[in-house]
């Protein structure tokens, strides 16, 4: 009588052990590959946003999109957004992202695959993944006007940005909004501005806390952040490499009204 060939229990256990070891080795590799792909896709998003920004500037006399904020919440007269970081008083239509949207093929470029908060639609039903350089690029207080009680600031002339290749325009941002008091419709952290952080003004909390206004850029891709500069090029770098005067104001010097405590950012997430 012929005996059926098969695996013994020991052989099966050996095979399972080998598969487990291989999985333990390969799984982190696959995770790393996926994160690198997310980082590349995020950089591609910013390049498309940069292209849209340049087309907008060509159409509007070499001027950046304007910003909207509520002057009643002003700190040192500079103004800031709603406490959740979204300009609800003027709506999505009053933001730089909305003004650039017609120049983009798809709105999904506002969502970084490494930090998806909410749905694909960036019109305040899902959080945006990027924040704007408020003082250095998207604000010009000299052209402020009031519309329906809301302070509307004009865009900045490109000629006033002394060093576009070193001035941050848009960068990784968007806070985690998993705190119980937040929903996925909240855009937590709208403006990118290290000066507020260094001068101890309220800034966005890392998990959607009550001080949810301005924030520094975040190292969402490992320890690096993708950054779009005012001249249109994109870099992936450590947040600590960005200097206040050079990279945020586009010129040498300190922030308005008060000198910064340190010209170099610490690179930590906003807390």
PDB file of C-alpha atoms in Angstrom:
ATOM      1  CA  UNK A   1       0.000   0.000   0.000  1.00  0.00           C
ATOM      2  CA  UNK A   2       1.311   3.424  -0.983  1.00  0.00           C
ATOM      3  CA  UNK A   3       1.632   5.987   1.786  1.00  0.00           C
ATOM      4  CA  UNK A   4       0.374   9.538   1.165  1.00  0.00           C
ATOM      5  CA  UNK A   5       3.166  12.063   1.095  1.00  0.00           C
ATOM      6  CA  UNK A   6       2.695  15.177   3.164  1.00  0.00           C
ATOM      7  CA  UNK A   7       4.268  17.643   5.538  1.00  0.00           C
ATOM      8  CA  UNK A   8       4.924  16.687   9.081  1.00  0.00           C
ATOM      9  CA  UNK A   9       3.933  19.015  11.890  1.00  0.00           C
ATOM     10  CA  UNK A  10       7.542  19.984  12.419  1.00  0.00           C
ATOM     11  CA  UNK A  11       7.961  20.870   8.749  1.00  0.00           C
ATOM     12  CA  UNK A  12       4.823  23.024   8.828  1.00  0.00           C
ATOM     13  CA  UNK A  13       6.051  24.846  11.911  1.00  0.00           C
ATOM     14  CA  UNK A  14       9.399  25.484  10.248  1.00  0.00           C
ATOM     15  CA  UNK A  15       7.695  26.898   7.142  1.00  0.00           C
ATOM     16  CA  UNK A  16       5.445  29.123   9.269  1.00  0.00           C
ATOM     17  CA  UNK A  17       8.451  30.350  11.242  1.00  0.00           C
ATOM     18  CA  UNK A  18      10.332  31.193   8.050  1.00  0.00           C
ATOM     19  CA  UNK A  19       7.316  33.087   6.680  1.00  0.00           C
ATOM     20  CA  UNK A  20       7.000  35.028   9.930  1.00  0.00           C
ATOM     21  CA  UNK A  21      10.665  36.007   9.815  1.00  0.00           C
ATOM     22  CA  UNK A  22      10.380  37.116   6.186  1.00  0.00           C
ATOM     23  CA  UNK A  23       7.245  39.115   6.977  1.00  0.00           C
ATOM     24  CA  UNK A  24       9.034  40.815   9.861  1.00  0.00           C
ATOM     25  CA  UNK A  25      11.876  41.772   7.544  1.00  0.00           C
ATOM     26  CA  UNK A  26       9.817  42.833   4.541  1.00  0.00           C
ATOM     27  CA  UNK A  27       6.938  44.640   6.279  1.00  0.00           C
ATOM     28  CA  UNK A  28       9.044  47.624   7.440  1.00  0.00           C
ATOM     29  CA  UNK A  29      10.551  47.794   3.954  1.00  0.00           C
ATOM     30  CA  UNK A  30       7.094  47.991   2.381  1.00  0.00           C
ATOM     31  CA  UNK A  31       6.038  50.627   4.928  1.00  0.00           C
ATOM     32  CA  UNK A  32       9.141  52.666   4.093  1.00  0.00           C
ATOM     33  CA  UNK A  33       8.442  52.396   0.370  1.00  0.00           C
ATOM     34  CA  UNK A  34       4.855  53.523   0.911  1.00  0.00           C
ATOM     35  CA  UNK A  35       5.950  56.516   2.997  1.00  0.00           C
ATOM     36  CA  UNK A  36       8.471  57.510   0.333  1.00  0.00           C
ATOM     37  CA  UNK A  37       5.693  57.296  -2.251  1.00  0.00           C
ATOM     38  CA  UNK A  38       3.514  59.525  -0.061  1.00  0.00           C
ATOM     39  CA  UNK A  39       6.348  62.029   0.262  1.00  0.00           C
ATOM     40  CA  UNK A  40       6.836  62.083  -3.517  1.00  0.00           C
ATOM     41  CA  UNK A  41       3.094  62.511  -4.098  1.00  0.00           C
ATOM     42  CA  UNK A  42       3.003  65.338  -1.551  1.00  0.00           C
ATOM     43  CA  UNK A  43       5.906  67.092  -3.300  1.00  0.00           C
ATOM     44  CA  UNK A  44       4.049  66.673  -6.594  1.00  0.00           C
ATOM     45  CA  UNK A  45       0.987  68.296  -5.013  1.00  0.00           C
ATOM     46  CA  UNK A  46       3.061  71.286  -3.969  1.00  0.00           C
ATOM     47  CA  UNK A  47       4.606  71.615  -7.433  1.00  0.00           C
ATOM     48  CA  UNK A  48       1.106  71.751  -8.908  1.00  0.00           C
ATOM     49  CA  UNK A  49       0.088  74.331  -6.309  1.00  0.00           C
ATOM     50  CA  UNK A  50       3.218  76.293  -7.216  1.00  0.00           C
ATOM     51  CA  UNK A  51       2.265  76.191 -10.888  1.00  0.00           C
ATOM     52  CA  UNK A  52      -1.232  77.401 -10.033  1.00  0.00           C
ATOM     53  CA  UNK A  53       0.249  80.195  -7.926  1.00  0.00           C
ATOM     54  CA  UNK A  54       2.432  81.365 -10.813  1.00  0.00           C
ATOM     55  CA  UNK A  55      -0.511  81.351 -13.240  1.00  0.00           C
ATOM     56  CA  UNK A  56      -2.601  83.337 -10.756  1.00  0.00           C
ATOM     57  CA  UNK A  57       0.189  85.873 -10.349  1.00  0.00           C
ATOM     58  CA  UNK A  58       0.439  86.298 -14.124  1.00  0.00           C
ATOM     59  CA  UNK A  59      -3.290  86.988 -14.323  1.00  0.00           C
ATOM     60  CA  UNK A  60      -3.326  89.436 -11.409  1.00  0.00           C
ATOM     61  CA  UNK A  61      -0.487  91.843 -12.112  1.00  0.00           C
ATOM     62  CA  UNK A  62       2.270  89.877 -10.368  1.00  0.00           C
ATOM     63  CA  UNK A  63       0.353  89.751  -7.082  1.00  0.00           C
ATOM     64  CA  UNK A  64      -0.282  86.772  -4.813  1.00  0.00           C
ATOM     65  CA  UNK A  65      -3.781  85.690  -3.734  1.00  0.00           C
ATOM     66  CA  UNK A  66      -5.173  87.679  -0.839  1.00  0.00           C
ATOM     67  CA  UNK A  67      -5.901  86.460   2.671  1.00  0.00           C
ATOM     68  CA  UNK A  68      -9.039  86.863   4.774  1.00  0.00           C
ATOM     69  CA  UNK A  69      -9.145  87.016   8.548  1.00  0.00           C
ATOM     70  CA  UNK A  70     -11.237  88.387  11.388  1.00  0.00           C
ATOM     71  CA  UNK A  71      -9.719  91.594  12.719  1.00  0.00           C
ATOM     72  CA  UNK A  72     -11.719  91.294  15.971  1.00  0.00           C
ATOM     73  CA  UNK A  73      -9.406  88.433  16.962  1.00  0.00           C
ATOM     74  CA  UNK A  74      -6.312  90.508  16.233  1.00  0.00           C
ATOM     75  CA  UNK A  75      -3.064  90.136  18.143  1.00  0.00           C
ATOM     76  CA  UNK A  76      -0.740  93.150  17.761  1.00  0.00           C
ATOM     77  CA  UNK A  77      -3.043  94.351  14.977  1.00  0.00           C
ATOM     78  CA  UNK A  78      -2.032  91.544  12.637  1.00  0.00           C
ATOM     79  CA  UNK A  79      -5.235  89.528  12.744  1.00  0.00           C
ATOM     80  CA  UNK A  80      -5.756  85.804  12.770  1.00  0.00           C
ATOM     81  CA  UNK A  81      -8.253  83.201  11.660  1.00  0.00           C
ATOM     82  CA  UNK A  82     -11.127  81.588  13.499  1.00  0.00           C
ATOM     83  CA  UNK A  83     -10.055  79.511  16.502  1.00  0.00           C
ATOM     84  CA  UNK A  84     -10.359  76.316  14.462  1.00  0.00           C
ATOM     85  CA  UNK A  85      -8.044  77.784  11.885  1.00  0.00           C
ATOM     86  CA  UNK A  86     -10.677  78.104   9.181  1.00  0.00           C
ATOM     87  CA  UNK A  87     -11.890  81.498   7.899  1.00  0.00           C
ATOM     88  CA  UNK A  88     -15.557  80.686   8.454  1.00  0.00           C
ATOM     89  CA  UNK A  89     -16.554  84.336   8.357  1.00  0.00           C
ATOM     90  CA  UNK A  90     -15.706  84.609   4.681  1.00  0.00           C
ATOM     91  CA  UNK A  91     -15.989  80.928   3.812  1.00  0.00           C
ATOM     92  CA  UNK A  92     -13.893  78.773   1.514  1.00  0.00           C
ATOM     93  CA  UNK A  93     -14.331  81.354  -1.251  1.00  0.00           C
ATOM     94  CA  UNK A  94     -12.159  83.824   0.642  1.00  0.00           C
ATOM     95  CA  UNK A  95      -9.070  81.667   0.998  1.00  0.00           C
ATOM     96  CA  UNK A  96      -5.910  81.479  -1.120  1.00  0.00           C
ATOM     97  CA  UNK A  97      -6.646  77.788  -1.741  1.00  0.00           C
ATOM     98  CA  UNK A  98      -9.992  78.602  -3.320  1.00  0.00           C
ATOM     99  CA  UNK A  99      -8.474  81.350  -5.449  1.00  0.00           C
ATOM    100  CA  UNK A 100      -5.873  78.919  -6.776  1.00  0.00           C
ATOM    101  CA  UNK A 101      -8.338  76.069  -7.288  1.00  0.00           C
ATOM    102  CA  UNK A 102      -9.438  77.157 -10.820  1.00  0.00           C
ATOM    103  CA  UNK A 103      -5.820  76.792 -11.958  1.00  0.00           C
ATOM    104  CA  UNK A 104      -5.619  73.191 -10.750  1.00  0.00           C
ATOM    105  CA  UNK A 105      -6.867  70.150 -12.641  1.00  0.00           C
ATOM    106  CA  UNK A 106      -8.140  68.470  -9.477  1.00  0.00           C
ATOM    107  CA  UNK A 107      -8.811  69.735  -5.961  1.00  0.00           C
ATOM    108  CA  UNK A 108      -7.295  66.601  -4.445  1.00  0.00           C
ATOM    109  CA  UNK A 109      -3.855  68.193  -4.625  1.00  0.00           C
ATOM    110  CA  UNK A 110      -4.741  69.960  -1.367  1.00  0.00           C
ATOM    111  CA  UNK A 111      -4.727  66.583   0.412  1.00  0.00           C
ATOM    112  CA  UNK A 112      -1.393  64.984   1.314  1.00  0.00           C
ATOM    113  CA  UNK A 113      -1.659  61.168   1.224  1.00  0.00           C
ATOM    114  CA  UNK A 114       0.435  60.955   4.387  1.00  0.00           C
ATOM    115  CA  UNK A 115      -2.037  62.980   6.417  1.00  0.00           C
ATOM    116  CA  UNK A 116      -5.555  62.574   5.089  1.00  0.00           C
ATOM    117  CA  UNK A 117      -8.043  64.192   7.430  1.00  0.00           C
ATOM    118  CA  UNK A 118     -11.578  63.858   6.192  1.00  0.00           C
ATOM    119  CA  UNK A 119     -12.797  63.543   2.634  1.00  0.00           C
ATOM    120  CA  UNK A 120     -11.322  64.386  -0.740  1.00  0.00           C
ATOM    121  CA  UNK A 121     -13.153  67.698  -1.039  1.00  0.00           C
ATOM    122  CA  UNK A 122     -11.019  70.469   0.488  1.00  0.00           C
ATOM    123  CA  UNK A 123     -13.932  72.917   0.753  1.00  0.00           C
ATOM    124  CA  UNK A 124     -14.038  72.572   4.544  1.00  0.00           C
ATOM    125  CA  UNK A 125     -15.628  69.101   4.418  1.00  0.00           C
ATOM    126  CA  UNK A 126     -12.132  67.658   4.745  1.00  0.00           C
ATOM    127  CA  UNK A 127      -9.057  69.272   6.198  1.00  0.00           C
ATOM    128  CA  UNK A 128      -6.413  70.777   3.961  1.00  0.00           C
ATOM    129  CA  UNK A 129      -2.925  69.355   4.292  1.00  0.00           C
ATOM    130  CA  UNK A 130      -0.999  72.555   3.563  1.00  0.00           C
ATOM    131  CA  UNK A 131      -0.679  75.981   5.140  1.00  0.00           C
ATOM    132  CA  UNK A 132       0.246  79.381   3.734  1.00  0.00           C
ATOM    133  CA  UNK A 133       2.983  81.826   4.707  1.00  0.00           C
ATOM    134  CA  UNK A 134       0.809  84.579   6.114  1.00  0.00           C
ATOM    135  CA  UNK A 135       3.166  87.520   6.594  1.00  0.00           C
ATOM    136  CA  UNK A 136       5.776  86.852   3.939  1.00  0.00           C
ATOM    137  CA  UNK A 137       3.682  86.011   0.875  1.00  0.00           C
ATOM    138  CA  UNK A 138      -0.095  86.181   1.255  1.00  0.00           C
ATOM    139  CA  UNK A 139      -0.594  89.371   3.250  1.00  0.00           C
ATOM    140  CA  UNK A 140      -0.271  93.066   2.566  1.00  0.00           C
ATOM    141  CA  UNK A 141      -1.854  95.161   5.324  1.00  0.00           C
ATOM    142  CA  UNK A 142      -1.536  98.308   3.225  1.00  0.00           C
ATOM    143  CA  UNK A 143      -4.355  97.042   0.976  1.00  0.00           C
ATOM    144  CA  UNK A 144      -6.717  95.858   3.727  1.00  0.00           C
ATOM    145  CA  UNK A 145     -10.423  96.452   3.238  1.00  0.00           C
ATOM    146  CA  UNK A 146     -13.522  95.440   5.218  1.00  0.00           C
ATOM    147  CA  UNK A 147     -16.199  93.315   3.537  1.00  0.00           C
ATOM    148  CA  UNK A 148     -19.306  92.471   5.598  1.00  0.00           C
ATOM    149  CA  UNK A 149     -17.392  93.139   8.785  1.00  0.00           C
ATOM    150  CA  UNK A 150     -14.478  90.929   7.773  1.00  0.00           C
ATOM    151  CA  UNK A 151     -10.991  92.301   7.222  1.00  0.00           C
ATOM    152  CA  UNK A 152      -9.845  91.297   3.747  1.00  0.00           C
ATOM    153  CA  UNK A 153      -6.153  91.713   3.093  1.00  0.00           C
ATOM    154  CA  UNK A 154      -4.816  92.202  -0.391  1.00  0.00           C
ATOM    155  CA  UNK A 155      -2.191  89.963  -1.931  1.00  0.00           C
ATOM    156  CA  UNK A 156       1.476  90.841  -1.876  1.00  0.00           C
ATOM    157  CA  UNK A 157       3.284  92.192  -4.931  1.00  0.00           C
ATOM    158  CA  UNK A 158       5.994  89.790  -6.073  1.00  0.00           C
ATOM    159  CA  UNK A 159       8.447  92.667  -6.342  1.00  0.00           C
ATOM    160  CA  UNK A 160       8.221  93.136  -2.567  1.00  0.00           C
ATOM    161  CA  UNK A 161       9.487  89.598  -1.913  1.00  0.00           C
ATOM    162  CA  UNK A 162      13.224  90.176  -1.911  1.00  0.00           C
ATOM    163  CA  UNK A 163      14.310  86.540  -2.095  1.00  0.00           C
ATOM    164  CA  UNK A 164      11.615  84.292  -3.640  1.00  0.00           C
ATOM    165  CA  UNK A 165      13.962  81.284  -3.821  1.00  0.00           C
ATOM    166  CA  UNK A 166      14.392  81.395  -0.034  1.00  0.00           C
ATOM    167  CA  UNK A 167      10.884  82.471   1.000  1.00  0.00           C
ATOM    168  CA  UNK A 168       8.377  79.808   2.023  1.00  0.00           C
ATOM    169  CA  UNK A 169       5.018  80.103   0.249  1.00  0.00           C
ATOM    170  CA  UNK A 170       3.173  76.905   1.188  1.00  0.00           C
ATOM    171  CA  UNK A 171       4.294  74.006   3.377  1.00  0.00           C
ATOM    172  CA  UNK A 172       3.211  70.799   5.065  1.00  0.00           C
ATOM    173  CA  UNK A 173       0.684  71.580   7.772  1.00  0.00           C
ATOM    174  CA  UNK A 174      -2.801  70.691   8.931  1.00  0.00           C
ATOM    175  CA  UNK A 175      -3.206  69.450  12.473  1.00  0.00           C
ATOM    176  CA  UNK A 176      -4.475  66.108  13.672  1.00  0.00           C
ATOM    177  CA  UNK A 177      -8.073  66.707  14.683  1.00  0.00           C
ATOM    178  CA  UNK A 178      -8.826  63.571  16.645  1.00  0.00           C
ATOM    179  CA  UNK A 179      -9.588  65.423  19.862  1.00  0.00           C
ATOM    180  CA  UNK A 180     -13.190  64.876  21.042  1.00  0.00           C
ATOM    181  CA  UNK A 181     -14.046  68.550  20.525  1.00  0.00           C
ATOM    182  CA  UNK A 182     -13.082  68.457  16.846  1.00  0.00           C
ATOM    183  CA  UNK A 183     -14.723  66.913  13.832  1.00  0.00           C
ATOM    184  CA  UNK A 184     -13.170  65.982  10.530  1.00  0.00           C
ATOM    185  CA  UNK A 185     -14.791  69.036   8.955  1.00  0.00           C
ATOM    186  CA  UNK A 186     -12.475  71.337  10.892  1.00  0.00           C
ATOM    187  CA  UNK A 187      -9.397  72.766   9.220  1.00  0.00           C
ATOM    188  CA  UNK A 188      -7.051  73.050  12.151  1.00  0.00           C
ATOM    189  CA  UNK A 189      -4.228  75.446  11.374  1.00  0.00           C
ATOM    190  CA  UNK A 190      -4.537  77.617   8.294  1.00  0.00           C
ATOM    191  CA  UNK A 191      -1.612  80.012   8.330  1.00  0.00           C
ATOM    192  CA  UNK A 192       2.066  79.196   8.491  1.00  0.00           C
ATOM    193  CA  UNK A 193       3.880  81.639  10.709  1.00  0.00           C
ATOM    194  CA  UNK A 194       6.798  80.864  12.997  1.00  0.00           C
ATOM    195  CA  UNK A 195       6.848  84.367  14.486  1.00  0.00           C
ATOM    196  CA  UNK A 196       3.692  83.687  16.472  1.00  0.00           C
ATOM    197  CA  UNK A 197       5.206  80.522  17.918  1.00  0.00           C
ATOM    198  CA  UNK A 198       8.460  82.154  18.937  1.00  0.00           C
ATOM    199  CA  UNK A 199       6.700  85.085  20.610  1.00  0.00           C
ATOM    200  CA  UNK A 200       4.476  82.808  22.715  1.00  0.00           C
ATOM    201  CA  UNK A 201       1.245  83.694  20.961  1.00  0.00           C
ATOM    202  CA  UNK A 202      -1.401  80.964  20.674  1.00  0.00           C
ATOM    203  CA  UNK A 203      -0.595  78.499  17.946  1.00  0.00           C
ATOM    204  CA  UNK A 204      -2.178  75.358  16.670  1.00  0.00           C
ATOM    205  CA  UNK A 205      -2.187  72.436  19.078  1.00  0.00           C
ATOM    206  CA  UNK A 206      -0.800  69.137  17.836  1.00  0.00           C
ATOM    207  CA  UNK A 207      -4.098  67.346  18.371  1.00  0.00           C
ATOM    208  CA  UNK A 208      -6.701  70.002  17.701  1.00  0.00           C
ATOM    209  CA  UNK A 209      -6.632  71.814  21.040  1.00  0.00           C
ATOM    210  CA  UNK A 210      -8.325  75.104  21.788  1.00  0.00           C
ATOM    211  CA  UNK A 211      -5.374  77.241  20.634  1.00  0.00           C
ATOM    212  CA  UNK A 212      -5.919  76.271  17.033  1.00  0.00           C
ATOM    213  CA  UNK A 213      -4.849  79.235  14.929  1.00  0.00           C
ATOM    214  CA  UNK A 214      -1.400  79.660  13.452  1.00  0.00           C
ATOM    215  CA  UNK A 215       1.213  76.956  13.256  1.00  0.00           C
ATOM    216  CA  UNK A 216       4.723  76.212  12.148  1.00  0.00           C
ATOM    217  CA  UNK A 217       5.353  73.751   9.355  1.00  0.00           C
ATOM    218  CA  UNK A 218       5.335  70.094  10.347  1.00  0.00           C
ATOM    219  CA  UNK A 219       7.746  67.261   9.680  1.00  0.00           C
ATOM    220  CA  UNK A 220       5.067  64.918   8.380  1.00  0.00           C
ATOM    221  CA  UNK A 221       7.416  62.804   6.281  1.00  0.00           C
ATOM    222  CA  UNK A 222       9.665  61.317   8.890  1.00  0.00           C
ATOM    223  CA  UNK A 223      11.606  64.295  10.189  1.00  0.00           C
ATOM    224  CA  UNK A 224      11.229  66.376   7.035  1.00  0.00           C
ATOM    225  CA  UNK A 225       8.589  68.674   5.611  1.00  0.00           C
ATOM    226  CA  UNK A 226       7.824  69.391   1.974  1.00  0.00           C
ATOM    227  CA  UNK A 227       8.061  73.111   1.307  1.00  0.00           C
ATOM    228  CA  UNK A 228       7.026  75.175  -1.723  1.00  0.00           C
ATOM    229  CA  UNK A 229       9.074  78.345  -2.084  1.00  0.00           C
ATOM    230  CA  UNK A 230       7.840  81.566  -3.644  1.00  0.00           C
ATOM    231  CA  UNK A 231       9.820  80.994  -6.835  1.00  0.00           C
ATOM    232  CA  UNK A 232       7.962  77.707  -7.435  1.00  0.00           C
ATOM    233  CA  UNK A 233      10.568  75.114  -6.455  1.00  0.00           C
ATOM    234  CA  UNK A 234       9.883  72.424  -3.831  1.00  0.00           C
ATOM    235  CA  UNK A 235      12.284  71.036  -1.245  1.00  0.00           C
ATOM    236  CA  UNK A 236      12.034  68.357   1.421  1.00  0.00           C
ATOM    237  CA  UNK A 237      13.940  69.502   4.491  1.00  0.00           C
ATOM    238  CA  UNK A 238      13.991  69.541   8.252  1.00  0.00           C
ATOM    239  CA  UNK A 239      11.796  72.322   9.704  1.00  0.00           C
ATOM    240  CA  UNK A 240      14.711  73.408  11.896  1.00  0.00           C
ATOM    241  CA  UNK A 241      16.567  74.524   8.757  1.00  0.00           C
ATOM    242  CA  UNK A 242      14.060  77.297   8.067  1.00  0.00           C
ATOM    243  CA  UNK A 243      15.043  80.699   9.428  1.00  0.00           C
ATOM    244  CA  UNK A 244      12.487  83.322  10.395  1.00  0.00           C
ATOM    245  CA  UNK A 245      13.812  86.426   8.679  1.00  0.00           C
ATOM    246  CA  UNK A 246      15.166  84.773   5.546  1.00  0.00           C
ATOM    247  CA  UNK A 247      12.592  82.052   4.914  1.00  0.00           C
ATOM    248  CA  UNK A 248       9.375  83.627   6.151  1.00  0.00           C
ATOM    249  CA  UNK A 249       9.679  87.351   5.501  1.00  0.00           C
ATOM    250  CA  UNK A 250      11.798  86.922   2.390  1.00  0.00           C
ATOM    251  CA  UNK A 251      14.377  89.322   3.737  1.00  0.00           C
ATOM    252  CA  UNK A 252      16.879  89.714   6.546  1.00  0.00           C
ATOM    253  CA  UNK A 253      15.418  90.970   9.800  1.00  0.00           C
ATOM    254  CA  UNK A 254      13.074  90.120  12.633  1.00  0.00           C
ATOM    255  CA  UNK A 255       9.319  89.852  12.832  1.00  0.00           C
ATOM    256  CA  UNK A 256       7.018  92.867  13.203  1.00  0.00           C
ATOM    257  CA  UNK A 257       6.749  94.865  16.424  1.00  0.00           C
ATOM    258  CA  UNK A 258       8.957  92.570  18.480  1.00  0.00           C
ATOM    259  CA  UNK A 259      12.239  90.735  17.906  1.00  0.00           C
ATOM    260  CA  UNK A 260      12.092  86.963  17.853  1.00  0.00           C
ATOM    261  CA  UNK A 261      13.658  84.993  20.663  1.00  0.00           C
ATOM    262  CA  UNK A 262      15.738  82.951  18.263  1.00  0.00           C
ATOM    263  CA  UNK A 263      16.162  83.355  14.508  1.00  0.00           C
ATOM    264  CA  UNK A 264      16.130  79.591  13.977  1.00  0.00           C
ATOM    265  CA  UNK A 265      13.061  77.431  14.443  1.00  0.00           C
ATOM    266  CA  UNK A 266      13.295  74.397  16.703  1.00  0.00           C
ATOM    267  CA  UNK A 267      11.632  72.062  14.214  1.00  0.00           C
ATOM    268  CA  UNK A 268       9.239  70.561  16.747  1.00  0.00           C
ATOM    269  CA  UNK A 269       5.561  70.018  16.048  1.00  0.00           C
ATOM    270  CA  UNK A 270       3.311  72.790  17.349  1.00  0.00           C
ATOM    271  CA  UNK A 271       2.015  72.002  20.821  1.00  0.00           C
TER     272      UNK A 271
END
